PDB file of C-alpha atoms in Angstrom:
ATOM      1  CA  PRO A   1     -74.470 -33.434  15.464  1.00  0.00           C
ATOM      2  CA  TYR A   2     -73.422 -36.488  17.681  1.00  0.00           C
ATOM      3  CA  ALA A   3     -75.783 -39.368  18.812  1.00  0.00           C
ATOM      4  CA  GLY A   4     -76.040 -38.759  22.654  1.00  0.00           C
ATOM      5  CA  TRP A   5     -75.078 -35.155  22.688  1.00  0.00           C
ATOM      6  CA  ALA A   6     -78.279 -33.357  22.130  1.00  0.00           C
ATOM      7  CA  MET A   7     -77.834 -31.032  24.979  1.00  0.00           C
ATOM      8  CA  TYR A   8     -74.226 -30.196  24.111  1.00  0.00           C
ATOM      9  CA  CYS A   9     -74.953 -29.743  20.250  1.00  0.00           C
ATOM     10  CA  GLY A  10     -78.352 -27.895  20.968  1.00  0.00           C
ATOM     11  CA  THR A  11     -76.655 -25.475  23.378  1.00  0.00           C
ATOM     12  CA  LYS A  12     -73.976 -24.594  20.637  1.00  0.00           C
ATOM     13  CA  ALA A  13     -76.894 -24.028  18.142  1.00  0.00           C
ATOM     14  CA  ALA A  14     -78.657 -21.972  20.599  1.00  0.00           C
ATOM     15  CA  MET A  15     -75.515 -19.879  21.229  1.00  0.00           C
ATOM     16  CA  ASP A  16     -75.285 -18.915  17.457  1.00  0.00           C
ATOM     17  CA  MET A  17     -78.863 -17.640  17.736  1.00  0.00           C
ATOM     18  CA  MET A  18     -78.147 -15.652  20.802  1.00  0.00           C
ATOM     19  CA  THR A  19     -75.107 -14.223  19.197  1.00  0.00           C
ATOM     20  CA  LEU A  20     -77.064 -13.004  16.183  1.00  0.00           C
ATOM     21  CA  CYS A  21     -80.009 -11.711  18.372  1.00  0.00           C
ATOM     22  CA  ALA A  22     -77.777  -9.990  20.739  1.00  0.00           C
ATOM     23  CA  ALA A  23     -75.638  -8.379  17.841  1.00  0.00           C
ATOM     24  CA  MET A  24     -78.847  -7.016  16.256  1.00  0.00           C
ATOM     25  CA  GLU A  25     -80.100  -5.576  19.542  1.00  0.00           C
ATOM     26  CA  GLN A  26     -76.702  -3.848  20.277  1.00  0.00           C
ATOM     27  CA  GLN A  27     -76.584  -2.503  16.666  1.00  0.00           C
ATOM     28  CA  ALA A  28     -80.254  -1.243  16.961  1.00  0.00           C
ATOM     29  CA  ASN A  29     -79.462   0.475  20.171  1.00  0.00           C
ATOM     30  CA  HIS A  30     -76.066   1.983  19.060  1.00  0.00           C
ATOM     31  CA  THR A  31     -74.406   0.808  22.243  1.00  0.00           C
ATOM     32  CA  GLY A  32     -70.997   0.311  20.455  1.00  0.00           C
ATOM     33  CA  VAL A  33     -70.902  -3.261  21.768  1.00  0.00           C
ATOM     34  CA  GLU A  34     -70.086  -5.853  19.103  1.00  0.00           C
ATOM     35  CA  ILE A  35     -70.757  -9.596  19.692  1.00  0.00           C
ATOM     36  CA  CYS A  36     -69.506 -12.561  17.744  1.00  0.00           C
ATOM     37  CA  ALA A  37     -69.192 -16.399  18.180  1.00  0.00           C
ATOM     38  CA  VAL A  38     -66.165 -18.430  17.322  1.00  0.00           C
ATOM     39  CA  TYR A  39     -65.800 -22.092  16.547  1.00  0.00           C
ATOM     40  CA  PRO A  40     -62.530 -23.074  17.601  1.00  0.00           C
ATOM     41  CA  GLY A  41     -62.394 -26.535  15.875  1.00  0.00           C
ATOM     42  CA  LYS A  42     -60.791 -29.665  17.580  1.00  0.00           C
ATOM     43  CA  VAL A  43     -58.907 -28.395  20.527  1.00  0.00           C
ATOM     44  CA  ASP A  44     -56.972 -30.726  22.813  1.00  0.00           C
ATOM     45  CA  THR A  45     -58.911 -29.931  25.987  1.00  0.00           C
ATOM     46  CA  GLY A  46     -59.778 -31.854  29.164  1.00  0.00           C
ATOM     47  CA  MET A  47     -63.166 -32.540  27.407  1.00  0.00           C
ATOM     48  CA  GLN A  48     -61.307 -34.285  24.516  1.00  0.00           C
ATOM     49  CA  ALA A  49     -59.325 -36.450  27.139  1.00  0.00           C
ATOM     50  CA  SER A  50     -62.582 -37.428  29.027  1.00  0.00           C
ATOM     51  CA  ILE A  51     -64.158 -38.480  25.804  1.00  0.00           C
ATOM     52  CA  ARG A  52     -61.174 -40.764  25.052  1.00  0.00           C
ATOM     53  CA  ARG A  53     -61.501 -42.347  28.414  1.00  0.00           C
ATOM     54  CA  THR A  54     -65.240 -43.136  27.741  1.00  0.00           C
ATOM     55  CA  ALA A  55     -66.281 -46.618  27.177  1.00  0.00           C
ATOM     56  CA  PRO A  56     -66.851 -47.032  23.360  1.00  0.00           C
ATOM     57  CA  SER A  57     -70.184 -48.687  24.008  1.00  0.00           C
ATOM     58  CA  LEU A  58     -71.487 -45.310  25.478  1.00  0.00           C
ATOM     59  CA  PHE A  59     -70.512 -43.166  22.653  1.00  0.00           C
ATOM     60  CA  PRO A  60     -70.883 -44.350  18.982  1.00  0.00           C
ATOM     61  CA  ARG A  61     -68.214 -41.738  17.664  1.00  0.00           C
ATOM     62  CA  HIS A  62     -65.600 -42.941  20.105  1.00  0.00           C
ATOM     63  CA  ALA A  63     -63.032 -44.101  17.501  1.00  0.00           C
ATOM     64  CA  ASP A  64     -63.278 -40.604  15.720  1.00  0.00           C
ATOM     65  CA  PHE A  65     -62.090 -38.916  18.827  1.00  0.00           C
ATOM     66  CA  ILE A  66     -59.341 -41.373  19.384  1.00  0.00           C
ATOM     67  CA  GLY A  67     -58.271 -41.225  15.795  1.00  0.00           C
ATOM     68  CA  ALA A  68     -58.221 -37.336  15.781  1.00  0.00           C
ATOM     69  CA  LYS A  69     -55.661 -37.475  18.731  1.00  0.00           C
ATOM     70  CA  VAL A  70     -53.575 -40.160  17.060  1.00  0.00           C
ATOM     71  CA  ARG A  71     -53.482 -38.337  13.729  1.00  0.00           C
ATOM     72  CA  GLY A  72     -52.627 -35.054  15.507  1.00  0.00           C
ATOM     73  CA  GLU A  73     -55.642 -33.205  14.480  1.00  0.00           C
ATOM     74  CA  LEU A  74     -56.246 -31.537  17.886  1.00  0.00           C
ATOM     75  CA  LEU A  75     -55.077 -28.082  18.219  1.00  0.00           C
ATOM     76  CA  ALA A  76     -53.236 -26.644  21.194  1.00  0.00           C
ATOM     77  CA  PRO A  77     -55.377 -24.445  23.326  1.00  0.00           C
ATOM     78  CA  LYS A  78     -52.688 -21.651  23.331  1.00  0.00           C
ATOM     79  CA  ALA A  79     -52.361 -21.838  19.519  1.00  0.00           C
ATOM     80  CA  VAL A  80     -56.173 -21.212  19.297  1.00  0.00           C
ATOM     81  CA  ALA A  81     -56.054 -18.415  21.833  1.00  0.00           C
ATOM     82  CA  ARG A  82     -53.297 -16.815  19.845  1.00  0.00           C
ATOM     83  CA  LEU A  83     -55.252 -17.109  16.519  1.00  0.00           C
ATOM     84  CA  ILE A  84     -58.324 -15.466  18.217  1.00  0.00           C
ATOM     85  CA  ILE A  85     -56.197 -12.699  19.506  1.00  0.00           C
ATOM     86  CA  ASP A  86     -54.409 -12.065  16.293  1.00  0.00           C
ATOM     87  CA  LEU A  87     -57.805 -11.965  14.291  1.00  0.00           C
ATOM     88  CA  TYR A  88     -59.284  -9.730  16.882  1.00  0.00           C
ATOM     89  CA  ARG A  89     -56.298  -7.379  16.748  1.00  0.00           C
ATOM     90  CA  GLN A  90     -56.418  -7.185  12.930  1.00  0.00           C
ATOM     91  CA  GLY A  91     -59.965  -6.193  13.023  1.00  0.00           C
ATOM     92  CA  GLN A  92     -61.278  -9.467  11.380  1.00  0.00           C
ATOM     93  CA  PHE A  93     -64.441  -9.998  13.971  1.00  0.00           C
ATOM     94  CA  LYS A  94     -67.508  -8.138  12.924  1.00  0.00           C
ATOM     95  CA  ASN A  95     -70.713  -7.641  14.952  1.00  0.00           C
ATOM     96  CA  GLY A  96     -72.950 -10.726  14.490  1.00  0.00           C
ATOM     97  CA  GLY A  97     -70.530 -12.826  12.700  1.00  0.00           C
ATOM     98  CA  ILE A  98     -70.194 -16.495  13.485  1.00  0.00           C
ATOM     99  CA  TYR A  99     -66.738 -17.567  12.679  1.00  0.00           C
ATOM    100  CA  ASP A 100     -65.255 -21.027  12.150  1.00  0.00           C
ATOM    101  CA  LEU A 101     -61.433 -20.842  12.840  1.00  0.00           C
ATOM    102  CA  ARG A 102     -60.773 -23.662  10.346  1.00  0.00           C
ATOM    103  CA  SER A 103     -61.440 -21.068   7.567  1.00  0.00           C
ATOM    104  CA  ALA A 104     -58.912 -18.581   8.985  1.00  0.00           C
ATOM    105  CA  ARG A 105     -55.938 -17.818   6.614  1.00  0.00           C
ATOM    106  CA  THR A 106     -52.630 -16.263   7.068  1.00  0.00           C
ATOM    107  CA  ASP A 107     -50.766 -14.336   4.237  1.00  0.00           C
ATOM    108  CA  ARG A 108     -47.643 -12.303   4.784  1.00  0.00           C
ATOM    109  CA  GLY A 109     -48.341 -12.345   8.575  1.00  0.00           C
ATOM    110  CA  ARG A 110     -51.985 -11.136   8.235  1.00  0.00           C
ATOM    111  CA  CYS A 111     -54.806 -13.180   9.468  1.00  0.00           C
ATOM    112  CA  THR A 112     -58.076 -13.152   7.657  1.00  0.00           C
ATOM    113  CA  ILE A 113     -61.284 -14.928   8.073  1.00  0.00           C
ATOM    114  CA  GLU A 114     -64.782 -14.598   6.687  1.00  0.00           C
ATOM    115  CA  PRO A 115     -67.942 -15.291   8.758  1.00  0.00           C
ATOM    116  CA  ALA A 116     -69.851 -18.475   8.352  1.00  0.00           C
ATOM    117  CA  ARG A 117     -73.027 -16.569   9.150  1.00  0.00           C
ATOM    118  CA  THR A 118     -73.935 -12.903   9.898  1.00  0.00           C
ATOM    119  CA  ILE A 119     -76.807 -10.842  11.152  1.00  0.00           C
ATOM    120  CA  GLY A 120     -77.507  -9.858   7.557  1.00  0.00           C
ATOM    121  CA  ALA A 121     -78.086 -13.606   6.579  1.00  0.00           C
ATOM    122  CA  PHE A 122     -81.633 -13.816   8.189  1.00  0.00           C
TER     123      PHE A 122
END
């Protein structure tokens, strides 16, 4: 959670529940459609750049975002996309899974990830 970001954070939480519910519905209806959600982590997007340009007085965590950029903690969008594609192609995403890419691991060229939540958790 971030102060002043209730809509942004609330929408992300709603997306998780929508993913879980839609995955259950698809599973129950035997449609063959699978749904999951992915948290990409801190990605160096236009949104990040906009936040860094915001007046610090308008956003209490402004320094955290500046620091993340300075420390090189932001991921390149293409690298995130590549990881998602690799995980998908290697069958790592399961119906109803909510995945945090920060937990992905690579061993001998194989990417693996465990879901942070699943439809079975409720």
